[in-house]
Short mmCIF file of C-alpha atoms in Angstrom, two decimals:
data_model
loop_
_atom_site.label_atom_id
_atom_site.label_comp_id
_atom_site.label_asym_id
_atom_site.label_seq_id
_atom_site.Cartn_x
_atom_site.Cartn_y
_atom_site.Cartn_z
CA UNK A 1 -19.04 111.88 71.31
CA UNK A 2 -18.54 107.85 71.36
CA UNK A 3 -17.78 106.47 68.28
CA UNK A 4 -19.18 103.69 68.22
CA UNK A 5 -22.39 105.71 68.05
CA UNK A 6 -20.39 107.50 65.06
CA UNK A 7 -20.31 103.47 63.43
CA UNK A 8 -23.92 103.45 64.41
CA UNK A 9 -25.53 106.66 63.71
CA UNK A 10 -23.38 106.62 59.73
CA UNK A 11 -25.52 104.00 57.71
CA UNK A 12 -28.20 105.06 58.75
CA UNK A 13 -27.60 108.37 57.42
CA UNK A 14 -25.96 106.58 54.41
CA UNK A 15 -28.83 104.70 53.30
CA UNK A 16 -31.55 107.93 54.15
CA UNK A 17 -29.11 109.67 51.87
CA UNK A 18 -28.84 106.49 49.16
CA UNK A 19 -32.75 106.89 49.35
CA UNK A 20 -33.44 109.76 48.85
CA UNK A 21 -31.35 109.83 45.55
CA UNK A 22 -33.18 106.79 44.35
CA UNK A 23 -36.13 108.50 44.53
CA UNK A 24 -35.34 111.93 43.08
CA UNK A 25 -33.59 110.80 40.69
CA UNK A 26 -36.55 108.73 39.63
CA UNK A 27 -39.42 111.73 39.92
CA UNK A 28 -37.15 113.86 37.46
CA UNK A 29 -36.51 110.38 35.19
CA UNK A 30 -40.14 110.60 35.19
CA UNK A 31 -40.39 113.57 34.09
CA UNK A 32 -37.37 114.42 31.80
CA UNK A 33 -38.91 110.99 29.46
CA UNK A 34 -42.10 112.99 29.84
CA UNK A 35 -40.23 116.86 28.85
CA UNK A 36 -38.33 114.83 25.51
CA UNK A 37 -41.35 112.76 24.44
CA UNK A 38 -43.06 116.73 24.26
CA UNK A 39 -40.15 117.66 22.81
CA UNK A 40 -39.93 115.01 19.85
CA UNK A 41 -43.37 115.33 19.16
CA UNK A 42 -42.68 119.00 18.55
CA UNK A 43 -39.97 117.85 16.72
CA UNK A 44 -41.84 115.04 14.25
CA UNK A 45 -45.15 117.52 14.05
CA UNK A 46 -42.45 120.61 12.68
CA UNK A 47 -40.73 117.87 10.77
CA UNK A 48 -37.00 118.96 12.17
CA UNK A 49 -34.79 117.44 9.25
CA UNK A 50 -31.67 115.81 9.85
CA UNK A 51 -29.52 118.57 10.65
CA UNK A 52 -31.14 120.26 12.94
CA UNK A 53 -31.51 117.35 15.03
CA UNK A 54 -27.80 116.78 14.81
CA UNK A 55 -27.22 120.92 15.67
CA UNK A 56 -30.08 119.67 18.63
CA UNK A 57 -27.76 116.61 19.60
CA UNK A 58 -24.61 117.74 19.64
CA UNK A 59 -25.83 121.07 21.87
CA UNK A 60 -27.27 118.29 23.89
CA UNK A 61 -24.04 116.66 24.46
CA UNK A 62 -22.30 119.91 25.22
CA UNK A 63 -24.53 120.92 28.38
CA UNK A 64 -23.89 117.44 29.43
CA UNK A 65 -19.51 117.99 29.30
CA UNK A 66 -19.70 121.65 29.72
CA UNK A 67 -22.57 122.57 31.36
CA UNK A 68 -23.81 119.99 34.48
CA UNK A 69 -20.73 119.49 36.10
CA UNK A 70 -20.67 123.54 37.16
CA UNK A 71 -24.00 123.57 37.94
CA UNK A 72 -25.08 119.81 39.01
CA UNK A 73 -25.29 121.44 42.73
CA UNK A 74 -27.71 124.11 42.00
CA UNK A 75 -30.89 125.04 41.08
CA UNK A 76 -29.86 125.85 37.49
CA UNK A 77 -28.29 122.01 37.49
CA UNK A 78 -32.88 120.57 37.23
CA UNK A 79 -33.35 123.33 33.99
CA UNK A 80 -29.81 122.24 32.59
CA UNK A 81 -31.06 119.01 33.12
CA UNK A 82 -34.59 119.19 31.45
CA UNK A 83 -32.36 121.06 28.63
CA UNK A 84 -30.09 118.47 27.90
CA UNK A 85 -33.55 115.89 27.77
CA UNK A 86 -35.06 117.90 25.68
CA UNK A 87 -32.80 118.41 22.77
CA UNK A 88 -32.30 114.61 23.19
CA UNK A 89 -35.91 114.34 23.07
CA UNK A 90 -36.28 117.10 20.23
CA UNK A 91 -33.04 115.59 17.52
CA UNK A 92 -35.20 112.33 17.57
CA UNK A 93 -37.67 114.09 15.21
CA UNK A 94 -36.62 112.86 12.04
CA UNK A 95 -36.23 109.37 12.85
CA UNK A 96 -39.95 109.12 14.71
CA UNK A 97 -40.56 111.15 10.57
CA UNK A 98 -39.45 108.18 9.22
CA UNK A 99 -40.66 105.89 11.23
CA UNK A 100 -44.19 106.95 11.48
CA UNK A 101 -44.12 107.59 7.98
CA UNK A 102 -43.82 103.81 6.97
CA UNK A 103 -47.30 100.96 7.27
CA UNK A 104 -47.55 99.51 10.62
CA UNK A 105 -45.13 102.55 11.45
CA UNK A 106 -47.19 104.05 14.49
CA UNK A 107 -47.86 100.87 16.24
CA UNK A 108 -43.58 99.90 15.75
CA UNK A 109 -42.63 103.02 17.29
CA UNK A 110 -45.68 102.20 20.63
CA UNK A 111 -44.21 98.54 20.57
CA UNK A 112 -40.59 100.13 20.80
CA UNK A 113 -41.54 102.56 23.36
CA UNK A 114 -43.49 99.93 25.49
CA UNK A 115 -40.50 97.32 25.54
CA UNK A 116 -37.74 99.73 26.43
CA UNK A 117 -39.91 100.41 29.19
CA UNK A 118 -40.39 96.71 30.40
CA UNK A 119 -36.71 96.40 29.89
CA UNK A 120 -35.62 99.63 32.03
CA UNK A 121 -38.83 98.75 34.50
CA UNK A 122 -37.46 95.22 34.90
CA UNK A 123 -33.64 95.93 35.08
CA UNK A 124 -34.14 98.16 37.15
CA UNK A 125 -37.00 96.39 39.68
CA UNK A 126 -33.49 93.59 39.58
CA UNK A 127 -30.57 96.17 40.62
CA UNK A 128 -33.08 97.04 43.58
CA UNK A 129 -34.40 94.56 44.51
CA UNK A 130 -31.60 92.01 44.62
CA UNK A 131 -28.88 95.11 45.32
CA UNK A 132 -26.27 93.85 43.55
CA UNK A 133 -22.09 95.30 43.32
CA UNK A 134 -22.68 95.55 39.51
CA UNK A 135 -19.15 98.46 40.04
CA UNK A 136 -17.54 95.31 38.69
CA UNK A 137 -18.62 95.88 34.79
CA UNK A 138 -17.34 99.57 34.90
CA UNK A 139 -14.38 99.03 32.76
CA UNK A 140 -16.13 97.09 30.45
CA UNK A 141 -18.75 98.68 29.43
CA UNK A 142 -17.31 101.77 28.55
CA UNK A 143 -14.61 99.70 26.90
CA UNK A 144 -17.68 98.43 24.72
CA UNK A 145 -18.71 102.12 24.58
CA UNK A 146 -15.87 102.99 22.73
CA UNK A 147 -16.11 100.03 20.21
CA UNK A 148 -20.06 100.41 19.14
CA UNK A 149 -18.63 104.35 19.25
CA UNK A 150 -16.59 103.25 16.67
CA UNK A 151 -18.36 100.60 14.70
CA UNK A 152 -21.40 103.58 13.95
CA UNK A 153 -18.63 105.62 12.71
CA UNK A 154 -17.99 102.68 10.30
CA UNK A 155 -21.08 101.36 9.46
CA UNK A 156 -21.97 105.59 8.93
CA UNK A 157 -19.45 105.03 5.50
CA UNK A 158 -20.43 101.25 4.75
CA UNK A 159 -24.01 100.46 4.07
CA UNK A 160 -23.90 96.74 5.83
CA UNK A 161 -27.27 95.59 7.16
CA UNK A 162 -25.81 92.72 8.99
CA UNK A 163 -23.40 95.87 10.85
CA UNK A 164 -26.32 97.88 11.61
CA UNK A 165 -28.57 95.22 12.83
CA UNK A 166 -25.30 93.32 15.29
CA UNK A 167 -25.31 97.35 16.44
CA UNK A 168 -28.28 97.94 17.28
CA UNK A 169 -28.41 94.33 19.14
CA UNK A 170 -24.83 95.08 21.03
CA UNK A 171 -25.75 98.67 22.12
CA UNK A 172 -29.35 97.03 23.64
CA UNK A 173 -26.62 95.32 25.56
CA UNK A 174 -24.48 97.73 26.83
CA UNK A 175 -26.70 100.12 27.38
CA UNK A 176 -28.69 96.74 29.79
CA UNK A 177 -25.40 96.42 31.40
CA UNK A 178 -25.35 100.52 32.36
CA UNK A 179 -29.08 101.03 33.70
CA UNK A 180 -27.77 97.47 36.27
CA UNK A 181 -24.02 99.34 36.70
CA UNK A 182 -26.02 103.44 37.09
CA UNK A 183 -28.82 101.43 39.42
CA UNK A 184 -26.40 99.28 41.06
CA UNK A 185 -23.76 102.91 41.96
CA UNK A 186 -26.46 104.76 43.49
CA UNK A 187 -28.14 102.42 45.89
CA UNK A 188 -24.30 101.72 46.59
CA UNK A 189 -22.93 105.14 47.28
CA UNK A 190 -21.19 105.34 44.08
CA UNK A 191 -23.39 108.35 43.16
CA UNK A 192 -24.60 110.66 45.61
CA UNK A 193 -25.94 113.21 42.83
CA UNK A 194 -29.32 112.84 41.42
CA UNK A 195 -29.37 115.26 38.54
CA UNK A 196 -25.91 112.89 37.05
CA UNK A 197 -27.73 109.98 37.98
CA UNK A 198 -31.18 111.27 36.03
CA UNK A 199 -29.26 111.94 33.03
CA UNK A 200 -27.22 108.48 32.83
CA UNK A 201 -30.84 107.15 33.05
CA UNK A 202 -31.76 109.14 31.37
CA UNK A 203 -29.39 108.10 28.38
CA UNK A 204 -29.53 104.54 28.93
CA UNK A 205 -33.39 104.73 28.19
CA UNK A 206 -32.48 107.01 25.05
CA UNK A 207 -29.99 104.45 22.84
CA UNK A 208 -32.34 101.54 24.06
CA UNK A 209 -34.86 102.88 22.71
CA UNK A 210 -33.85 104.24 19.34
CA UNK A 211 -32.16 100.69 18.67
CA UNK A 212 -35.13 98.74 19.73
CA UNK A 213 -36.92 101.22 17.32
CA UNK A 214 -34.89 100.03 14.48
CA UNK A 215 -34.54 96.21 15.25
CA UNK A 216 -38.32 96.15 15.67
CA UNK A 217 -38.56 98.87 11.79
CA UNK A 218 -36.65 96.22 10.27
CA UNK A 219 -37.85 93.21 11.59
CA UNK A 220 -41.81 94.86 10.70
CA UNK A 221 -40.06 95.57 7.06
CA UNK A 222 -41.07 92.39 5.19
CA UNK B 1 -27.78 111.14 4.62
CA UNK B 2 -26.15 113.33 2.70
CA UNK B 3 -22.75 113.92 2.86
CA UNK B 4 -21.95 117.21 5.37
CA UNK B 5 -24.02 115.16 7.38
CA UNK B 6 -22.84 111.69 7.51
CA UNK B 7 -18.66 113.58 8.05
CA UNK B 8 -20.15 115.64 10.82
CA UNK B 9 -22.26 112.78 12.59
CA UNK B 10 -18.57 111.36 12.63
CA UNK B 11 -16.91 114.50 13.53
CA UNK B 12 -19.03 114.24 16.77
CA UNK B 13 -18.75 110.68 17.24
CA UNK B 14 -15.00 110.93 16.33
CA UNK B 15 -15.29 113.72 19.60
CA UNK B 16 -17.09 111.21 21.47
CA UNK B 17 -14.29 108.60 21.57
CA UNK B 18 -11.57 110.65 22.24
CA UNK B 19 -13.79 112.58 25.19
CA UNK B 20 -14.76 108.94 26.65
CA UNK B 21 -11.33 106.69 26.20
CA UNK B 22 -9.81 108.55 29.21
CA UNK B 23 -12.87 107.55 31.24
CA UNK B 24 -12.48 104.31 30.09
CA UNK B 25 -9.36 104.27 31.20
CA UNK B 26 -9.94 105.11 33.84
CA UNK B 27 -13.33 102.82 35.22
CA UNK B 28 -10.66 100.33 34.01
CA UNK B 29 -7.91 100.86 36.20
CA UNK B 30 -10.67 101.37 39.12
CA UNK B 31 -13.22 98.86 38.45
CA UNK B 32 -13.16 96.53 41.48
CA UNK B 33 -12.62 93.21 40.57
CA UNK B 34 -15.21 90.39 40.28
CA UNK B 35 -16.58 88.35 43.27
CA UNK B 36 -17.13 84.45 42.28
CA UNK B 37 -21.14 84.51 40.71
CA UNK B 38 -20.88 88.33 40.01
CA UNK B 39 -21.38 88.10 36.31
CA UNK B 40 -23.75 85.55 36.06
CA UNK B 41 -26.05 87.93 38.76
CA UNK B 42 -25.54 90.40 35.29
CA UNK B 43 -25.53 88.72 32.05
CA UNK B 44 -28.87 86.33 32.87
CA UNK B 45 -30.72 90.05 33.00
CA UNK B 46 -29.58 91.15 30.13
CA UNK B 47 -30.10 87.33 28.42
CA UNK B 48 -33.81 87.65 29.20
CA UNK B 49 -33.59 91.29 27.99
CA UNK B 50 -32.01 90.01 24.22
CA UNK B 51 -35.02 86.73 24.84
CA UNK B 52 -37.42 89.55 25.35
CA UNK B 53 -36.26 91.55 22.45
CA UNK B 54 -36.34 88.75 19.69
CA UNK B 55 -39.42 88.34 21.37
CA UNK B 56 -40.87 91.71 19.68
CA UNK B 57 -39.21 91.75 16.54
CA UNK B 58 -40.97 88.19 15.62
CA UNK B 59 -44.09 90.35 17.38
CA UNK B 60 -43.87 93.26 15.29
#
């Protein structure tokens, strides 16, 4: 085969593969968000306690770390993605129950959901249309994530409202950066597995939603 | 949140830190250098997100 032909064919194949990853990711993401909304509703209806919520989240992260890497190239991986997102949605139960029980809470939850959709849609559209490579942010984002995790541990034991507010704001900014980073990885071939891409984007959405809900909950609580 | 639940959550978050530490180190080593204008292109949309959140908080 003429090497020149290979050079012509490879980019077209790569573009097709990239488009397929993007299409599959957003289709599966839409389904998993819907599914986790259902499990979150179920958890709210049955009034799940914080203990079961924590167990649900730990099991989800366990599946994500231990089971998904072994199944991500098979059909079983789709089931694992639904299990992870369903359990993470279920884990939102106590938080949603709390916000829905306060005056104007349903409006706050709806506003957080709508706000998250606008943020995710806007950032995804920006990354997809500009086609910029945001892979340079990787080190910064993961270091930032470690800092926020450490601060979250501190905020559990030291009830400082300002720290809690700063954490929520920081999480929204950090995961906004992760949306740009993850979307750019799909576009530039850094992420070729749509199951991994779906879970990454889902976690970004989940973190932005919970932090926005926290900020709006504080904002509406005069 | 009672003490044991806080402790369990803290242990879980601590485990996440331990698991993510090598990933963060690898990302720092492997991430390409930013080209001129790259940070600007990333920070502008994030700043818009901040403004949008402030607007939502004011409206809530």
